[in-house]
CSV table of C-alpha atoms in Angstrom, one decimal:
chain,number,residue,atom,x,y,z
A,1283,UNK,CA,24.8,9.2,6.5
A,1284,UNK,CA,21.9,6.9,6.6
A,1285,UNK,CA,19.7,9.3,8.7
A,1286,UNK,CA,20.5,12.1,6.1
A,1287,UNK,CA,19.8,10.0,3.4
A,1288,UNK,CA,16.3,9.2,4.7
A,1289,UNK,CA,15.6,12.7,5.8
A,1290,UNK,CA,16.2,14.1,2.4
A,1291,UNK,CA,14.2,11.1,0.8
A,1292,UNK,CA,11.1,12.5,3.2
A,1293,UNK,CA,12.1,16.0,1.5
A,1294,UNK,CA,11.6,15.5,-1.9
A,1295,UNK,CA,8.6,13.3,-2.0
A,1296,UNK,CA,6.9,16.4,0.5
A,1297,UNK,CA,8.0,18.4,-2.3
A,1298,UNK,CA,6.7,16.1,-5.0
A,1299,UNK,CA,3.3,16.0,-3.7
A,1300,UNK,CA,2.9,19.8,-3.3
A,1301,UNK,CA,3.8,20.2,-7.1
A,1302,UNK,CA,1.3,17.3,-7.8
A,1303,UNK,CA,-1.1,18.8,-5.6
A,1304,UNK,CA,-0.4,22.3,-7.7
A,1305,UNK,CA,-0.5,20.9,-10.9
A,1306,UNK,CA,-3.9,19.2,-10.1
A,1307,UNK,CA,-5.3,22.4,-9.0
A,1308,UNK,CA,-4.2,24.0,-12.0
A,1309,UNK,CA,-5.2,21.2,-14.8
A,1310,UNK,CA,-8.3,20.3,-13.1
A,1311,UNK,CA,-6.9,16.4,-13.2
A,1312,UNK,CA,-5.6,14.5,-9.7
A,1313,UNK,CA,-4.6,11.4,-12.1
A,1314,UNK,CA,-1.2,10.4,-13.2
A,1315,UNK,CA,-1.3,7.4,-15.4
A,1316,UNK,CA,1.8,5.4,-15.2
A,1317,UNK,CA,2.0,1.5,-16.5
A,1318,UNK,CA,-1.1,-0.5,-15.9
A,1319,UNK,CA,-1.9,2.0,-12.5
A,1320,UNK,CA,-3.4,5.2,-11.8
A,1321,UNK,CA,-1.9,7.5,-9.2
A,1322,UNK,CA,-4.0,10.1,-7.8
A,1323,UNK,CA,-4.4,12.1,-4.7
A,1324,UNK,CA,-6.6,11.6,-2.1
A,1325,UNK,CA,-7.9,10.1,1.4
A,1326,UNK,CA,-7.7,6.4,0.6
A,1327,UNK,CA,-6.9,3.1,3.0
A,1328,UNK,CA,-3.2,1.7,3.2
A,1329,UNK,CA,-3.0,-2.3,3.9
A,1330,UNK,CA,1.1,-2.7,3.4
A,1331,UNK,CA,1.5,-3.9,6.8
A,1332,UNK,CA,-2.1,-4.7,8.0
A,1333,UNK,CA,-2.6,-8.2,9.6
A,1334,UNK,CA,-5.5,-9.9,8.1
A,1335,UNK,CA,-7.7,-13.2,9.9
A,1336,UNK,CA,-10.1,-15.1,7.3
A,1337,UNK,CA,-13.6,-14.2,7.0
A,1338,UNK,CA,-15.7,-16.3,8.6
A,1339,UNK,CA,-18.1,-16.1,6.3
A,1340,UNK,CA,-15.4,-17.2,3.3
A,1341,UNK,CA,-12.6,-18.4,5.4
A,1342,UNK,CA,-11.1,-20.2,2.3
A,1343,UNK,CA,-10.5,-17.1,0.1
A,1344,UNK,CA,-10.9,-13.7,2.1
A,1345,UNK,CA,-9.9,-12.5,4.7
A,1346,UNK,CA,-10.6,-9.3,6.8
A,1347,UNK,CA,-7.7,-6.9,7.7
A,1348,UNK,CA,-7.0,-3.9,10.0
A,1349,UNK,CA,-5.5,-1.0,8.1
A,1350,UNK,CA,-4.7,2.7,8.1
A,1351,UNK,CA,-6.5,5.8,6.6
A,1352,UNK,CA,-3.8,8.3,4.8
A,1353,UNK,CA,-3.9,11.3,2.6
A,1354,UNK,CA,-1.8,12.0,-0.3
A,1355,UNK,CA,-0.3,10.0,-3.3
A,1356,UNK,CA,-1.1,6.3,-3.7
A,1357,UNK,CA,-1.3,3.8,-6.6
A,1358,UNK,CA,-3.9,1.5,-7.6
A,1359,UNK,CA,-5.4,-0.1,-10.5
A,1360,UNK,CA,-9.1,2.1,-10.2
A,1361,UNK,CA,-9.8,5.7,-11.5
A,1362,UNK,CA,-9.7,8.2,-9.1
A,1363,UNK,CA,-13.2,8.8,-9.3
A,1364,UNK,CA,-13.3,5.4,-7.5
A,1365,UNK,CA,-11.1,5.9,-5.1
A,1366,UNK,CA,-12.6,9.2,-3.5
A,1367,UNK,CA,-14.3,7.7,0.2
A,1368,UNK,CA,-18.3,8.2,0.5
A,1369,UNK,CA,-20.2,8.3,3.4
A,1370,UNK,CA,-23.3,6.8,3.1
A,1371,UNK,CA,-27.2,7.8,4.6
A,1372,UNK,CA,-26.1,5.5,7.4
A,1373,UNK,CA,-22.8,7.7,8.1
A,1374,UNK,CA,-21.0,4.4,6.9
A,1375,UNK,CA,-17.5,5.5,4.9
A,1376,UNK,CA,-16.8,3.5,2.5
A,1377,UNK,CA,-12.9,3.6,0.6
A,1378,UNK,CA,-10.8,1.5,-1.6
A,1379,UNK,CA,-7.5,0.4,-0.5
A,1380,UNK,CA,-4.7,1.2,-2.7
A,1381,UNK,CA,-0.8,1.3,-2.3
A,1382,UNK,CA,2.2,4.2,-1.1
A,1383,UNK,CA,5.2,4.9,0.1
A,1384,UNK,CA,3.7,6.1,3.8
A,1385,UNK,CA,4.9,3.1,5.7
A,1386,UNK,CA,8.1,2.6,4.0
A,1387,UNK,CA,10.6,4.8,6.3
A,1388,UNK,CA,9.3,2.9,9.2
A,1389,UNK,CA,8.6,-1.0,8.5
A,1390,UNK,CA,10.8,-3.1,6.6
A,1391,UNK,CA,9.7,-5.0,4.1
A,1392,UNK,CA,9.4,-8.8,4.3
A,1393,UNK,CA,9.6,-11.3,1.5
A,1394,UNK,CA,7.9,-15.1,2.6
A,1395,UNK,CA,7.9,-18.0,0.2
A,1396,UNK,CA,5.5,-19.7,-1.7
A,1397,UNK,CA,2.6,-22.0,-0.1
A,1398,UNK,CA,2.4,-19.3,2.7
A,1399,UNK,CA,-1.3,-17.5,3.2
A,1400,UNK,CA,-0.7,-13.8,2.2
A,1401,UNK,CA,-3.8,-11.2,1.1
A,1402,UNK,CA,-3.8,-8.8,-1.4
A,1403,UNK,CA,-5.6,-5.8,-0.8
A,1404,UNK,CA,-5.0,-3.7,-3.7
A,1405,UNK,CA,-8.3,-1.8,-5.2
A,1406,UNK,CA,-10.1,-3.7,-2.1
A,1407,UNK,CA,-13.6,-2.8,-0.4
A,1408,UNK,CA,-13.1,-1.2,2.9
A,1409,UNK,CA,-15.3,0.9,6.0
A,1410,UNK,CA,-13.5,3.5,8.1
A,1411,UNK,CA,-13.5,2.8,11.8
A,1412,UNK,CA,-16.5,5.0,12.9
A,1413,UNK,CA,-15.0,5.3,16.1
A,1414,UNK,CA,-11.2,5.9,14.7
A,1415,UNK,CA,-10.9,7.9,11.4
A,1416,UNK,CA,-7.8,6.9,10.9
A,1417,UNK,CA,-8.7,3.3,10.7
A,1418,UNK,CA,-10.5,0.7,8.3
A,1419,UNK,CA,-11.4,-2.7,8.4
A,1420,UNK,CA,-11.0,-3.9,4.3
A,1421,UNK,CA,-12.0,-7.1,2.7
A,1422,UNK,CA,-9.0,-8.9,0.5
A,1423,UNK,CA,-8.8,-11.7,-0.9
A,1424,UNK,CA,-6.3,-14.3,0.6
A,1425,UNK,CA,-3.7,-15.9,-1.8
A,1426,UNK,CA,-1.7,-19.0,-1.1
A,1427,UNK,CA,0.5,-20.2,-4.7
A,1428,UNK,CA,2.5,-17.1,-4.9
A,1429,UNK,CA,5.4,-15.9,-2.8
A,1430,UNK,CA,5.2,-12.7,-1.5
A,1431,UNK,CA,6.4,-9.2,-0.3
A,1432,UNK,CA,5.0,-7.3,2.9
A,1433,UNK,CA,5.9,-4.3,5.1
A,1434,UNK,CA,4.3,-6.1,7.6
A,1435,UNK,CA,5.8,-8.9,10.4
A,1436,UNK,CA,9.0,-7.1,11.7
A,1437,UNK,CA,11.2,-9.1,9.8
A,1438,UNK,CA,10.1,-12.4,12.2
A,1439,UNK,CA,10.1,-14.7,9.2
A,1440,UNK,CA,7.9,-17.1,11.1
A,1441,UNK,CA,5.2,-15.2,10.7
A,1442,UNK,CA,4.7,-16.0,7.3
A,1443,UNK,CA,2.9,-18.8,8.4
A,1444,UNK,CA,0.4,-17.6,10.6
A,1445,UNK,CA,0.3,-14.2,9.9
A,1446,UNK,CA,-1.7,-13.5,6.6
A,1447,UNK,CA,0.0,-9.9,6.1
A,1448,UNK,CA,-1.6,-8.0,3.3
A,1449,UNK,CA,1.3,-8.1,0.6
A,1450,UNK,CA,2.1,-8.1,-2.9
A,1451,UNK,CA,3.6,-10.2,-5.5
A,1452,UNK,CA,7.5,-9.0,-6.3
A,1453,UNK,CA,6.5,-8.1,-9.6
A,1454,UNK,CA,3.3,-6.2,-8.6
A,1455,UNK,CA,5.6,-4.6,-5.8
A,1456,UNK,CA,8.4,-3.4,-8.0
A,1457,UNK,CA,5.6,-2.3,-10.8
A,1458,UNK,CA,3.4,0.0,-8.4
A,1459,UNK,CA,6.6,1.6,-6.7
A,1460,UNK,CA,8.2,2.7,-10.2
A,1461,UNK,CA,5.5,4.5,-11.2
A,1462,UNK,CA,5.7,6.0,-7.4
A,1463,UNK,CA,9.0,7.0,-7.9
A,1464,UNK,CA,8.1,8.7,-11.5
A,1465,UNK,CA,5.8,10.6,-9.4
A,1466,UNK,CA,8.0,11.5,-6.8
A,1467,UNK,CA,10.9,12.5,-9.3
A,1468,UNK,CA,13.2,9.7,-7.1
A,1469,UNK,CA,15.9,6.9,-8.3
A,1470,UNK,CA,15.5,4.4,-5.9
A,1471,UNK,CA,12.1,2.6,-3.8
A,1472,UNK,CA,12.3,4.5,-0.2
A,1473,UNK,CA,12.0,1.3,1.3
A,1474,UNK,CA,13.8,-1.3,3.6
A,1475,UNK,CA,14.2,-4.7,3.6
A,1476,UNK,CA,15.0,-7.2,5.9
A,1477,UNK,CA,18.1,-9.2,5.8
A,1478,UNK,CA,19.1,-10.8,3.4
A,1479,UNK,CA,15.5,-9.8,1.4
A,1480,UNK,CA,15.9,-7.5,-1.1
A,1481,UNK,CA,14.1,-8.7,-3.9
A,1482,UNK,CA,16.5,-9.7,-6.9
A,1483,UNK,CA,15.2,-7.3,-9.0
A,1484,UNK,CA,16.1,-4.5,-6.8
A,1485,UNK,CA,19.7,-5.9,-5.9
């Protein structure tokens, strides 16, 4: 039952983004506006399970982290406009990372506590891996006095401490994938969580 469930969640959000990719043709728009984000469609830079290290430059309050390059719907607080990737006279790509559902049949999601290091990459700087298009090195800002939500650390709780996994807030979490799921037409977050850490809101 659970595999059907998932394989029809994979359906209708394949189906969802061809009508959004039709509509956008047809309006001349890529932009959704839902709640304080903008959804659009486009190559952009996923984070939700990259592992991060601190700059050494600003050890203290960024840190750099290895994430993927995907195509399709995502959410972040920038225009799309913004969001498109540009290559520069130096053949340097340049993207903002922003925030989908890509990694969500796959990685569970991880909540950590308070007091543990965590970055938040949304609407962050990041360069494509010249040598690996499918890759990008972003810069995100490392935050300590919240607790947090990641798809990263395969559920090994320990590795709140050490890891700095780019994450999110629970109420930032919850508000980008709403306006997701208004996209996608669906009822519930295609996510899952670890044991025992489904955020409250979601229970």
């Amino acid at each position: 039952m659970k595999k059907d469930s998932s394989l029809v969640t994979v359906i209708l959000i394949t189906l969802a983004f061809i009508g959004f990719e039709t509509a956008a043709e047809e309006g001349n728009h890529n932009a959704i506006k839902n709640g304080k984000g903008t959804i659009c469609s486009n190559e952009y830079v996923l984070c939700t399970s990259a592992p991060c290290v601190p700059d050494p430059e600003k050890p203290d309050s960024n840190a750099i982290c290895n994430c993927d390059v995907n195509e399709g719907l995502n959410f972040g607080l920038s225009e799309c406009k913004a969001r498109v990737p540009v290559t520069d006279s130096n053949g340097v790509k340049k993207a903002l990372s922003t925030f989908s559902f890509a990694q969500a049949p796959t990685k569970p999601v991880l909540s950590c506590p308070q007091g543990k290091p965590w970055t938040d990459c949304l609407d962050q700087p990041c360069i494509v891996d010249p040598m690996n298009p499918l890759k990008a090195i972003c810069t995100c800002k490392i935050v300590r006095d919240k607790p947090f939500v990641t798809f990263g650390g395969d559920c090994v709780s320990l590795t709140c401490e050490t890891g700095y996994w780019s994450g999110a807030t629970v109420g930032s979490y919850v508000g980008a994938s709403r306006d997701l799921m208004k996209a996608f037409h669906l009822d519930e977050i295609p996510a899952k969580y670890c044991a025992g850490m489904k955020p409250e809101v979601l229970q």
